[in-house]
Coordinates of C-alpha atoms in Angstrom, one line a residue:
M1 CA -64.4 83.0 -31.4
L2 CA -63.8 79.3 -32.1
V3 CA -66.9 77.3 -32.7
L4 CA -66.1 73.6 -32.4
A5 CA -69.0 72.2 -34.5
G6 CA -69.4 68.5 -34.6
A7 CA -70.6 66.5 -37.6
G8 CA -74.1 67.4 -38.6
S9 CA -74.4 70.2 -36.1
G10 CA -75.0 73.1 -38.5
K11 CA -71.5 74.6 -39.1
T12 CA -72.4 76.6 -42.2
R13 CA -75.5 78.0 -40.6
V14 CA -73.4 79.4 -37.7
I15 CA -71.3 81.4 -40.2
T16 CA -74.3 82.6 -42.3
E17 CA -76.3 83.7 -39.2
R18 CA -73.3 85.6 -37.8
I19 CA -72.7 87.4 -41.1
A20 CA -76.4 88.3 -41.2
A21 CA -76.4 89.6 -37.7
L22 CA -73.4 91.8 -38.5
V23 CA -75.1 93.2 -41.6
E24 CA -78.3 93.9 -39.6
R25 CA -76.2 95.7 -37.0
D26 CA -75.0 98.1 -39.8
V27 CA -71.5 96.8 -40.1
P28 CA -70.3 98.0 -43.5
D29 CA -70.4 95.1 -46.0
D30 CA -66.9 96.0 -47.2
A31 CA -65.6 95.3 -43.7
I32 CA -66.9 91.7 -43.7
T33 CA -64.9 88.8 -45.4
S34 CA -65.8 85.1 -45.1
V35 CA -63.7 82.3 -46.6
T36 CA -64.1 78.6 -47.0
F37 CA -62.3 75.9 -48.9
T38 CA -64.4 75.0 -51.9
N39 CA -66.4 76.9 -54.5
K40 CA -69.4 74.8 -53.7
A41 CA -69.4 75.7 -50.1
A42 CA -68.9 79.4 -50.9
R43 CA -71.8 79.3 -53.3
E44 CA -74.0 77.7 -50.8
M45 CA -73.1 80.3 -48.2
R46 CA -73.9 83.1 -50.7
E47 CA -77.3 81.5 -51.6
R48 CA -78.2 81.2 -47.9
L49 CA -77.3 84.9 -47.3
A50 CA -79.2 86.0 -50.3
A51 CA -82.3 84.2 -49.0
R52 CA -81.7 85.8 -45.5
L53 CA -80.7 89.3 -46.5
G54 CA -81.9 89.9 -50.0
E55 CA -80.1 92.7 -51.9
K56 CA -77.9 93.5 -48.9
S57 CA -76.0 90.3 -49.5
K58 CA -74.7 91.1 -53.0
K59 CA -71.7 93.2 -51.9
L60 CA -70.4 90.8 -49.2
R61 CA -67.0 89.2 -49.8
I62 CA -67.6 85.5 -49.6
C63 CA -65.1 83.3 -51.4
T64 CA -62.5 80.6 -51.1
F65 CA -59.0 81.2 -49.6
H66 CA -57.5 81.1 -53.1
A67 CA -60.0 83.5 -54.5
L68 CA -59.2 85.9 -51.7
G69 CA -55.5 85.5 -52.5
L70 CA -56.1 86.2 -56.1
A71 CA -58.0 89.4 -55.2
I72 CA -55.1 90.6 -53.1
V73 CA -52.6 89.8 -55.8
R74 CA -54.6 91.4 -58.7
E75 CA -55.1 94.7 -56.9
D76 CA -51.3 95.3 -56.5
A77 CA -49.9 92.9 -59.1
D78 CA -47.3 95.5 -60.3
L79 CA -45.5 95.2 -56.9
I80 CA -44.6 91.6 -57.6
G81 CA -43.8 92.0 -61.3
C82 CA -47.2 90.9 -62.7
K83 CA -50.1 92.5 -64.6
T84 CA -53.7 92.3 -63.5
N85 CA -54.6 90.0 -66.4
L86 CA -52.4 87.2 -65.1
S87 CA -53.0 83.5 -65.9
I88 CA -53.4 80.8 -63.3
F89 CA -51.5 77.7 -64.1
S90 CA -52.5 74.2 -62.9
G91 CA -52.1 70.7 -64.2
A92 CA -50.8 70.6 -67.8
E93 CA -49.5 74.2 -67.7
Q94 CA -47.5 73.6 -64.5
R95 CA -46.0 70.4 -66.0
A96 CA -45.0 72.2 -69.2
A97 CA -43.4 75.0 -67.3
M98 CA -41.5 72.6 -65.0
R99 CA -40.3 70.5 -68.0
S100 CA -39.0 73.6 -69.6
V101 CA -37.1 74.6 -66.4
L102 CA -35.6 71.1 -66.0
Q103 CA -34.5 71.0 -69.6
D104 CA -32.9 74.4 -69.3
M105 CA -31.0 73.3 -66.2
K106 CA -29.9 70.1 -68.0
L107 CA -31.8 67.9 -65.5
P108 CA -33.9 64.8 -66.1
S109 CA -37.3 66.0 -67.4
D110 CA -39.4 62.8 -67.9
A111 CA -43.0 62.8 -66.8
D112 CA -42.4 61.2 -63.4
Q113 CA -39.6 63.6 -62.5
V114 CA -41.7 66.6 -63.6
D115 CA -44.6 65.5 -61.4
R116 CA -42.3 64.8 -58.5
L117 CA -40.7 68.2 -58.6
I118 CA -44.0 70.0 -59.0
S119 CA -45.2 68.3 -55.8
R120 CA -41.9 69.0 -53.9
V121 CA -41.9 72.7 -55.0
S122 CA -45.5 72.9 -53.8
M123 CA -44.6 71.4 -50.5
L124 CA -41.7 73.9 -50.2
K125 CA -44.0 76.9 -50.9
N126 CA -46.4 75.6 -48.3
A127 CA -43.7 75.2 -45.6
M128 CA -44.2 71.4 -45.6
L129 CA -40.7 70.6 -46.6
D130 CA -37.1 71.7 -45.7
D131 CA -34.7 72.2 -48.5
T132 CA -31.5 71.1 -46.8
D133 CA -29.0 71.5 -49.6
G134 CA -30.7 74.3 -51.5
S135 CA -31.1 72.3 -54.8
L136 CA -34.9 72.4 -54.7
S137 CA -34.9 76.2 -54.1
K138 CA -32.9 76.7 -57.3
V139 CA -35.5 74.8 -59.2
R140 CA -38.2 76.8 -57.5
E141 CA -36.5 80.1 -58.4
R142 CA -36.2 79.2 -62.1
Y143 CA -39.8 77.9 -62.1
D144 CA -41.2 81.1 -60.5
A145 CA -39.2 83.3 -62.8
L146 CA -40.6 81.5 -65.9
L147 CA -44.1 81.9 -64.5
R148 CA -43.5 85.7 -64.0
K149 CA -42.2 86.0 -67.5
M150 CA -45.5 84.5 -68.8
N151 CA -47.5 86.7 -66.4
A152 CA -48.7 83.6 -64.6
V153 CA -49.1 82.2 -61.0
D154 CA -49.9 78.8 -59.7
F155 CA -52.3 77.9 -56.9
D156 CA -49.6 77.9 -54.3
D157 CA -48.7 81.5 -55.3
L158 CA -52.2 82.6 -54.5
M159 CA -51.3 82.1 -50.8
V160 CA -47.5 82.9 -50.9
L161 CA -47.7 86.1 -52.9
P162 CA -50.5 87.7 -50.8
I163 CA -48.4 87.0 -47.6
R164 CA -45.5 88.7 -49.3
L165 CA -47.5 91.7 -50.2
L166 CA -49.1 92.1 -46.8
S167 CA -45.8 91.5 -45.0
E168 CA -43.7 94.0 -47.1
H169 CA -46.3 96.8 -47.6
E170 CA -47.9 98.4 -44.6
G171 CA -50.4 100.3 -46.7
I172 CA -51.7 97.2 -48.4
R173 CA -51.9 95.4 -45.1
A174 CA -53.9 98.2 -43.5
K175 CA -56.2 98.3 -46.6
W176 CA -57.0 94.6 -46.3
Q177 CA -57.3 94.6 -42.5
A178 CA -60.0 97.1 -43.0
R179 CA -61.8 94.8 -45.4
T180 CA -61.4 91.9 -42.9
R181 CA -62.4 93.8 -39.8
H182 CA -64.8 90.9 -39.4
F183 CA -63.1 87.8 -40.7
L184 CA -65.0 84.5 -40.7
I185 CA -63.6 81.1 -41.7
D186 CA -65.6 77.9 -42.3
E187 CA -64.1 74.4 -42.1
Y188 CA -61.1 75.9 -40.3
Q189 CA -59.7 72.5 -39.5
D190 CA -58.7 72.2 -43.2
S191 CA -56.4 75.3 -43.1
S192 CA -52.7 74.9 -43.8
R193 CA -49.7 76.6 -42.1
V194 CA -49.5 79.1 -45.0
Q195 CA -53.2 79.9 -44.8
Y196 CA -52.9 80.5 -41.0
D197 CA -50.0 82.9 -41.7
L198 CA -52.3 84.8 -44.1
V199 CA -55.0 84.9 -41.4
R200 CA -52.5 86.3 -38.8
L201 CA -51.6 89.1 -41.2
L202 CA -55.2 90.0 -41.9
V203 CA -56.5 89.7 -38.4
P204 CA -54.3 91.2 -35.6
E205 CA -54.5 89.9 -32.0
H206 CA -57.4 92.2 -31.1
G207 CA -59.3 91.8 -34.4
N208 CA -62.7 90.2 -35.0
L209 CA -62.1 86.6 -36.0
T210 CA -64.7 83.8 -36.1
V211 CA -63.6 80.3 -37.1
V212 CA -65.9 77.3 -37.3
G213 CA -64.4 73.8 -37.5
D214 CA -64.2 70.3 -36.2
D215 CA -60.8 68.9 -35.0
D216 CA -62.3 65.4 -35.4
Q217 CA -62.8 66.0 -39.2
S218 CA -59.3 67.2 -40.1
I219 CA -58.5 64.7 -42.9
Y220 CA -56.4 66.6 -45.3
G221 CA -52.9 66.4 -43.7
W222 CA -51.5 64.9 -46.9
R223 CA -52.2 68.3 -48.7
G224 CA -51.0 70.6 -45.9
A225 CA -54.0 70.9 -43.5
E226 CA -52.8 71.1 -39.9
V227 CA -55.3 70.4 -37.1
K228 CA -52.7 72.2 -34.8
N229 CA -54.0 75.5 -36.2
L230 CA -57.1 75.0 -34.0
F231 CA -54.9 74.7 -30.9
Q232 CA -52.7 77.6 -32.0
L233 CA -55.6 80.0 -31.8
E234 CA -55.7 80.0 -28.0
R235 CA -52.0 81.0 -27.9
D236 CA -52.2 83.7 -30.6
Y237 CA -55.6 85.2 -29.6
P238 CA -55.7 85.2 -25.7
S239 CA -59.3 86.5 -25.6
L240 CA -60.5 83.5 -27.6
T241 CA -64.0 82.2 -26.7
V242 CA -64.6 78.5 -27.4
I243 CA -68.2 77.3 -28.1
R244 CA -69.0 73.7 -28.7
L245 CA -71.9 72.6 -30.9
E246 CA -72.6 69.0 -29.8
E247 CA -76.2 68.5 -30.9
N248 CA -76.3 66.4 -34.1
Y249 CA -79.3 66.8 -36.5
R250 CA -78.2 64.2 -39.0
S251 CA -77.5 60.7 -37.4
T252 CA -79.3 58.4 -35.0
G253 CA -78.0 57.8 -31.5
M254 CA -76.4 54.4 -32.2
I255 CA -74.4 55.7 -35.1
L256 CA -73.2 58.7 -33.1
N257 CA -72.3 56.6 -30.0
A258 CA -70.2 54.3 -32.3
A259 CA -68.5 57.3 -33.9
N260 CA -67.9 59.0 -30.5
S261 CA -66.3 55.9 -28.9
L262 CA -64.1 55.5 -31.9
I263 CA -62.8 59.0 -32.1
A264 CA -62.2 59.1 -28.3
N265 CA -59.1 57.0 -29.0
N266 CA -57.4 60.1 -30.5
S267 CA -55.3 62.2 -28.2
E268 CA -54.9 65.2 -30.6
R269 CA -58.3 66.8 -30.1
L270 CA -60.0 69.5 -28.1
G271 CA -62.8 67.1 -27.1
K272 CA -66.6 67.0 -27.5
T273 CA -69.4 64.4 -27.4
L274 CA -72.1 64.5 -30.0
R275 CA -75.7 63.7 -29.1
S276 CA -78.5 62.9 -31.5
N277 CA -81.9 64.5 -31.6
L278 CA -83.2 61.7 -33.9
G279 CA -83.6 59.0 -31.3
Q280 CA -81.6 55.8 -30.7
G281 CA -82.1 54.1 -34.1
K282 CA -80.6 50.8 -35.1
S283 CA -77.3 49.3 -34.3
V284 CA -74.3 49.7 -36.7
R285 CA -74.2 46.5 -38.9
V286 CA -70.9 44.7 -39.4
W287 CA -70.7 42.3 -42.3
E288 CA -68.1 39.7 -43.2
S289 CA -68.1 38.3 -46.7
P290 CA -65.9 35.6 -48.3
N291 CA -64.5 37.9 -51.0
P292 CA -65.1 41.4 -52.6
E293 CA -67.4 39.9 -55.3
E294 CA -69.8 38.5 -52.7
E295 CA -69.4 41.7 -50.6
G296 CA -70.6 43.7 -53.7
E297 CA -73.5 41.3 -54.3
R298 CA -74.6 41.6 -50.7
I299 CA -74.6 45.4 -50.8
A300 CA -76.6 45.4 -54.1
G301 CA -79.1 43.0 -52.7
D302 CA -79.5 45.0 -49.5
I303 CA -80.0 48.3 -51.4
K304 CA -82.9 46.7 -53.4
T305 CA -84.3 45.2 -50.2
Q306 CA -84.2 48.5 -48.3
R307 CA -85.8 50.4 -51.1
A308 CA -88.6 47.8 -51.5
V309 CA -89.3 47.8 -47.8
S310 CA -89.4 51.6 -47.5
G311 CA -91.8 51.8 -50.4
S312 CA -94.1 49.0 -49.2
G313 CA -95.6 50.8 -46.2
V314 CA -94.8 47.9 -44.0
V315 CA -91.5 49.1 -42.5
S316 CA -89.8 52.4 -43.0
L317 CA -86.7 53.8 -41.2
N318 CA -87.5 57.4 -41.9
A319 CA -91.2 57.4 -42.8
K320 CA -90.6 57.9 -46.5
S321 CA -89.7 56.0 -49.6
L322 CA -86.0 55.7 -50.2
K323 CA -84.5 56.8 -53.6
W324 CA -81.4 55.5 -55.2
D325 CA -79.4 58.6 -54.1
D326 CA -80.3 57.9 -50.5
F327 CA -77.6 55.2 -50.6
C328 CA -73.8 55.6 -50.7
V329 CA -70.9 53.2 -50.8
L330 CA -67.7 54.5 -49.3
Y331 CA -64.1 53.2 -49.6
R332 CA -60.7 54.2 -48.6
A333 CA -59.1 54.0 -52.1
S334 CA -60.8 54.4 -55.5
Y335 CA -59.6 51.1 -56.9
Q336 CA -61.9 49.3 -54.4
S337 CA -65.0 50.4 -56.3
R338 CA -64.7 47.9 -59.2
P339 CA -66.5 44.8 -57.5
I340 CA -69.2 47.1 -56.2
E341 CA -69.8 48.6 -59.7
M342 CA -70.0 45.1 -61.2
A343 CA -72.5 44.0 -58.7
L344 CA -74.7 47.1 -59.1
R345 CA -74.6 46.7 -62.9
S346 CA -75.7 43.1 -62.6
A347 CA -78.6 44.1 -60.3
N348 CA -79.6 46.9 -62.7
I349 CA -79.1 49.5 -60.0
P350 CA -78.1 53.0 -61.4
Y351 CA -75.0 54.3 -59.8
H352 CA -72.4 57.1 -60.1
V353 CA -68.7 57.0 -59.3
S354 CA -67.8 60.4 -58.0
G355 CA -64.5 61.8 -59.4
G356 CA -63.1 60.7 -62.7
L357 CA -62.0 63.1 -65.4
S358 CA -62.9 66.7 -64.7
F359 CA -64.8 68.6 -67.3
F360 CA -62.0 71.1 -67.6
D361 CA -59.4 68.4 -68.1
R362 CA -61.0 67.1 -71.3
A363 CA -58.8 67.7 -74.4
E364 CA -61.4 69.7 -76.4
I365 CA -62.0 72.0 -73.4
Q366 CA -58.3 72.5 -72.8
D367 CA -57.8 73.4 -76.5
V368 CA -60.5 76.1 -76.4
L369 CA -59.2 77.4 -73.0
A370 CA -55.7 77.7 -74.5
Y371 CA -57.0 80.1 -77.2
L372 CA -59.0 82.0 -74.6
R373 CA -56.0 82.3 -72.3
L374 CA -53.8 83.5 -75.2
I375 CA -56.4 86.1 -76.3
A376 CA -56.6 87.4 -72.7
N377 CA -52.8 87.3 -72.1
F378 CA -50.4 87.6 -75.0
S379 CA -47.5 86.6 -72.6
D380 CA -48.9 83.2 -71.9
D381 CA -46.4 81.1 -73.8
L382 CA -47.8 77.8 -72.7
A383 CA -51.2 78.7 -74.1
F384 CA -49.5 79.7 -77.3
M385 CA -47.7 76.3 -77.6
R386 CA -51.0 74.4 -77.2
A387 CA -53.1 76.7 -79.4
V388 CA -50.6 76.9 -82.3
S389 CA -50.6 73.1 -82.6
K390 CA -54.4 72.6 -82.2
P391 CA -55.4 71.8 -84.8
R392 CA -52.1 70.8 -86.4
R393 CA -50.4 73.5 -88.5
G394 CA -47.1 71.8 -89.1
V395 CA -45.5 73.6 -86.1
G396 CA -43.4 71.0 -84.4
D397 CA -40.9 71.0 -81.6
K398 CA -38.1 72.4 -83.9
A399 CA -40.2 75.3 -85.1
L400 CA -41.3 76.1 -81.5
G401 CA -37.6 75.9 -80.5
D402 CA -36.7 78.4 -83.2
I403 CA -39.5 80.8 -82.1
G404 CA -38.4 80.4 -78.5
S405 CA -34.8 81.3 -79.3
F406 CA -36.0 84.4 -81.2
S407 CA -38.3 85.4 -78.3
Q408 CA -35.4 85.1 -75.8
V409 CA -33.0 87.2 -77.9
H410 CA -35.6 89.9 -78.4
G411 CA -37.2 89.7 -75.0
C412 CA -40.7 89.1 -76.2
S413 CA -43.4 86.4 -75.8
L414 CA -43.9 83.7 -78.4
L415 CA -47.0 85.4 -79.9
E416 CA -45.1 88.7 -80.2
A417 CA -42.3 86.8 -81.9
C418 CA -44.7 85.6 -84.6
L419 CA -45.8 89.2 -85.2
D420 CA -42.3 90.5 -85.4
E421 CA -41.2 91.4 -89.0
K422 CA -37.6 90.4 -88.2
L423 CA -38.7 86.7 -87.7
D424 CA -37.1 84.8 -90.6
H425 CA -38.4 81.3 -90.7
R426 CA -39.9 79.0 -93.3
L427 CA -43.2 79.1 -91.4
S428 CA -43.0 82.9 -90.9
H429 CA -46.1 83.6 -93.1
M430 CA -48.2 81.0 -91.3
L431 CA -47.1 82.1 -87.9
R432 CA -47.8 85.7 -88.8
E433 CA -51.3 84.7 -89.9
F434 CA -51.8 82.9 -86.6
G435 CA -50.7 85.9 -84.6
D436 CA -52.9 88.2 -86.6
M437 CA -55.8 85.9 -86.0
I438 CA -55.3 86.1 -82.2
V439 CA -55.0 89.9 -82.3
G440 CA -58.2 90.0 -84.4
L441 CA -60.0 87.7 -81.9
E442 CA -58.9 89.9 -79.0
H443 CA -60.5 92.9 -80.7
I444 CA -63.8 90.9 -81.1
F445 CA -63.8 89.8 -77.5
L446 CA -63.2 93.4 -76.3
N447 CA -65.7 95.1 -78.6
G448 CA -68.0 92.5 -80.1
E449 CA -70.9 90.5 -78.8
P450 CA -69.9 87.6 -76.5
D451 CA -71.6 84.9 -78.7
D452 CA -70.1 86.3 -81.9
A453 CA -66.6 86.3 -80.2
F454 CA -66.8 82.7 -79.1
D455 CA -68.2 81.5 -82.5
A456 CA -65.4 83.5 -84.3
L457 CA -62.8 81.8 -82.2
M458 CA -64.2 78.3 -83.0
D459 CA -64.4 79.1 -86.7
R460 CA -61.2 81.0 -87.3
S461 CA -59.1 78.6 -85.2
L462 CA -60.6 75.7 -87.2
L463 CA -61.3 73.9 -83.9
T464 CA -64.9 73.2 -85.0
A465 CA -63.8 71.8 -88.3
A466 CA -61.1 69.6 -86.7
M467 CA -63.7 68.2 -84.2
E468 CA -66.1 67.4 -87.0
K469 CA -63.3 65.8 -89.1
D470 CA -61.5 63.9 -86.4
G471 CA -62.7 60.7 -84.7
E472 CA -64.5 57.9 -86.4
D473 CA -66.8 57.4 -83.5
E474 CA -69.9 59.6 -83.9
K475 CA -70.7 59.5 -80.2
V476 CA -67.2 60.7 -79.3
K477 CA -67.6 63.6 -81.8
E478 CA -71.0 64.5 -80.4
R479 CA -69.8 64.5 -76.9
R480 CA -66.8 66.7 -77.6
I481 CA -69.0 69.3 -79.5
A482 CA -71.5 69.1 -76.6
N483 CA -68.7 69.9 -74.1
V484 CA -67.6 72.9 -76.1
N485 CA -71.2 74.1 -76.3
E486 CA -71.4 73.8 -72.5
L487 CA -68.3 76.0 -72.1
R488 CA -69.8 78.5 -74.6
R489 CA -73.0 78.6 -72.5
W490 CA -71.0 79.3 -69.3
W491 CA -69.0 82.1 -71.1
L492 CA -72.2 83.8 -72.3
S493 CA -73.8 83.6 -68.9
H494 CA -70.6 85.2 -67.4
A495 CA -70.4 87.9 -70.1
E496 CA -74.1 88.8 -69.8
D497 CA -73.4 89.8 -66.2
G498 CA -70.6 92.2 -67.4
G499 CA -67.7 89.8 -66.7
S500 CA -64.5 90.1 -68.7
L501 CA -62.6 87.3 -70.4
T502 CA -59.8 87.6 -67.8
D503 CA -62.4 87.3 -65.0
F504 CA -64.0 84.3 -66.7
L505 CA -60.6 82.4 -67.1
Q506 CA -59.6 83.1 -63.5
K507 CA -63.0 81.8 -62.3
V508 CA -62.6 78.7 -64.4
F509 CA -59.2 77.9 -63.1
L510 CA -60.3 78.5 -59.5
L511 CA -62.9 75.7 -59.9
A512 CA -60.8 73.2 -58.0
D513 CA -63.8 71.1 -57.0
K514 CA -65.8 69.4 -59.7
E515 CA -69.0 71.4 -59.9
D516 CA -70.6 69.4 -62.6
D517 CA -70.3 66.3 -60.4
D518 CA -73.7 66.4 -58.8
P519 CA -75.7 63.3 -59.9
S520 CA -79.2 62.6 -58.7
G521 CA -81.3 59.4 -58.9
Q522 CA -78.2 57.1 -58.6
V523 CA -76.4 55.2 -55.8
R524 CA -73.3 57.2 -55.0
L525 CA -69.8 55.5 -54.9
M526 CA -66.9 57.6 -53.6
T527 CA -63.8 57.7 -51.5
V528 CA -64.3 58.9 -47.9
H529 CA -62.3 62.0 -48.6
A530 CA -64.8 62.9 -51.4
A531 CA -67.8 62.3 -49.1
K532 CA -66.9 65.0 -46.5
G533 CA -69.8 67.3 -46.0
L534 CA -72.3 65.0 -47.6
E535 CA -75.0 62.8 -45.9
F536 CA -77.1 59.8 -46.9
S537 CA -79.8 57.7 -45.4
H538 CA -77.9 54.5 -45.9
V539 CA -74.1 54.3 -45.9
Y540 CA -71.9 51.2 -46.6
V541 CA -68.2 51.4 -45.7
I542 CA -66.3 48.6 -47.5
G543 CA -62.8 47.3 -47.2
M544 CA -62.8 47.3 -43.3
E545 CA -59.6 45.3 -43.1
E546 CA -56.2 46.1 -41.6
G547 CA -54.0 47.6 -44.4
S548 CA -57.0 48.8 -46.3
F549 CA -58.8 51.0 -43.7
P550 CA -56.7 52.1 -41.9
H551 CA -54.4 52.3 -45.0
K552 CA -51.2 50.4 -44.9
S553 CA -49.1 53.6 -45.2
A554 CA -50.8 55.1 -42.2
L555 CA -49.9 52.1 -40.1
E556 CA -46.3 52.3 -41.3
E557 CA -45.9 56.1 -40.9
N558 CA -47.7 56.4 -37.6
R559 CA -50.6 58.5 -39.0
M560 CA -53.3 56.6 -37.2
E561 CA -55.0 59.7 -35.7
E562 CA -55.8 61.2 -39.1
E563 CA -56.9 57.8 -40.4
R564 CA -59.2 57.5 -37.4
R565 CA -60.6 60.9 -38.1
L566 CA -61.2 59.7 -41.7
M567 CA -63.2 56.7 -40.3
Y568 CA -65.1 59.1 -38.1
V569 CA -66.1 61.1 -41.1
A570 CA -67.2 58.0 -42.9
M571 CA -69.4 56.9 -40.0
T572 CA -71.0 60.3 -39.6
R573 CA -72.2 60.5 -43.2
A574 CA -75.0 58.1 -42.3
R575 CA -78.4 59.3 -41.2
Y576 CA -80.3 56.1 -40.3
R577 CA -78.4 53.0 -41.2
L578 CA -74.6 52.4 -41.2
T579 CA -73.0 49.2 -42.4
L580 CA -69.3 48.4 -42.0
S581 CA -68.2 45.6 -44.4
R582 CA -65.1 43.5 -44.8
A583 CA -64.0 40.6 -47.1
R584 CA -62.1 37.7 -45.5
V585 CA -60.0 37.4 -48.7
R586 CA -58.7 40.2 -51.0
S587 CA -56.6 40.0 -54.1
R588 CA -53.3 41.9 -53.9
F589 CA -51.0 42.0 -57.0
G590 CA -52.9 39.1 -58.5
Q591 CA -52.6 36.9 -55.3
K592 CA -55.5 36.1 -53.0
E593 CA -54.6 36.9 -49.4
K594 CA -56.5 36.4 -46.1
T595 CA -57.2 39.6 -44.3
A596 CA -57.5 40.7 -40.7
P597 CA -60.4 42.8 -39.4
S598 CA -59.7 46.5 -39.2
P599 CA -58.9 47.8 -35.8
F600 CA -61.6 50.3 -36.4
L601 CA -64.1 47.5 -35.9
K602 CA -62.7 46.8 -32.4
E603 CA -62.5 50.4 -31.1
P604 CA -66.2 51.5 -31.1
D605 CA -68.4 50.6 -28.2
Q606 CA -69.3 47.0 -29.1
E607 CA -72.8 47.6 -27.7
T608 CA -73.4 49.8 -30.7
L609 CA -72.4 47.1 -33.2
W610 CA -74.3 44.2 -34.6
W611 CA -72.0 41.6 -36.1
V612 CA -74.6 40.2 -38.5
D613 CA -72.9 37.0 -39.4
R614 CA -72.3 36.1 -35.7
D615 CA -75.4 37.3 -33.9
T616 CA -78.3 35.5 -35.5
D617 CA -80.7 35.5 -32.6
T618 CA -80.8 39.2 -31.8
E619 CA -83.7 41.5 -32.1
E620 CA -82.0 43.2 -35.1
A621 CA -81.7 39.8 -36.8
Q622 CA -85.4 39.2 -36.4
E623 CA -86.1 42.7 -37.8
E624 CA -83.9 41.9 -40.8
V625 CA -85.9 38.8 -41.6
I626 CA -89.1 40.8 -41.3
D627 CA -87.7 43.5 -43.6
S628 CA -86.6 40.9 -46.2
M629 CA -90.0 39.2 -46.2
A630 CA -91.7 42.6 -46.6
A631 CA -89.4 43.4 -49.5
M632 CA -90.2 40.0 -51.2
R633 CA -93.9 40.7 -50.8
A634 CA -93.5 44.2 -52.3
R635 CA -91.6 42.8 -55.3
L636 CA -94.2 40.0 -55.9
E637 CA -97.1 42.5 -55.7
A638 CA -95.3 44.9 -58.1
A639 CA -94.6 42.0 -60.5
A640 CA -98.3 40.9 -60.4
Q641 CA -99.5 44.5 -61.1
S642 CA -97.2 44.8 -64.0
K643 CA -98.7 41.7 -65.6

């Protein structure tokens, strides 16, 4: 079954209700598997099913694609030369491994080259790139071999290796096909070619497959998602039933009509037309400002006006007072947020920029995780290299090189080299002490109390002492310590439920989406990509100029259909009020340039748009004046009461 579910039509509920129905019909819980694309979405699905089914929901397999891949790999890791306690490399670990490979191959290993080759190897693994001369495949082979030596995989391996296991081993395929006798996929339009290959192995032609998705919201082509996977289903599963969910519970009629008429310009779609159950609502506003600074000031002023009006009891779009987090500003690229931030600061409006540095990318967290990874996996050489130098122990590149040479000759890991009596080095005593410390900490983590183990790690490694000593800024020091304490709290919560250190680390590194990024009571600023799945009462889409949205690269590379889908996603985030804004002048590379309106301002049905700066005698314009007057009265009354 393919459920084509439009924006705001209740995609996740379709999946959860279908799983609940299967359970209530006595389908074994181990025969049901449901996957989605983010940990947040998987958690929401589990919570809904817990509320619906109670205890019956606990054994259901509901996870991300990558978590399912990890489960398949862990269960038969020996068949691909790994152990079950494997490490998952991402970010810094991948870069260090690739740098080592390039240096060994006598190839350039500067930061840009390392990042470029990591990206290209990833594309090669995901069938997004052809290696015409075989040179990239050689790099990939050396890179993969190094990861296996360290008992590690990267995120791409969590798709590639399960496919290899299922393809080459009939028994493993039969085992997992029994566990996916009912296989359900949410947000299917985000699936890649490799993920679809995994689905085909898990669900044969006459299997029970339910996918829910929206071809009009496929916006991740740049990372491998293929909207064509939706069309491929009808060819690979001839008995496919297609159901369209076209009733929208989120947005008013005017917003939906504008979005529908825009997306109708795409040819690569299965087709559907959303209809609202919230009434017609107000027209989509189009603003034109002289420059980005005035665009920001205009948005800040409008947010204050709308809040004041909704709280005054005079006019209210949705019969309730608006909070700061009912407002969202969207942009195509993150650099466009700066003028908006400046304007919101000047207006004393609280705001939050989604994204930024992940909790797990912070230096102090990476340091602790390096120790934890090494304790859980003595073969993790990258974790060793970070841990042995944090805090500084006098182990520089030369010493690491010497240990590395010893480990290669004797066929052991770097940690095992430190513990080997044959190691003859001026730092042998210190390195042996370091190795003994890690072995001792492993014993505590296996046999001691979880809180004692974590505290022993922080104490014996001298990480706590280093944090207290380093940094002249007291606030920075306090923030670092608070971050480590937060990691400690998560570890204790995990351990109290019986989870092992290996499970904890694998869970941490599967947290691809930023789960601590959930602000409340603030205006949200974010890219359109980051906003997918969210909704707000008021949405402002800025930068509506040709070359900004649609992005210049999309115009040059003929990727307008995906860019139009991105615009469709932006428009359908709004419940009651949508504003599309452009600046007539933008600064590019320090030079001010005149801009042309985005073609996405011309494609929607013009009857749904209100060009505010042109149409001054419309009904909407009169309402706007009334709203502004009501807001002014509300502010004056509030000021009088405060006196």
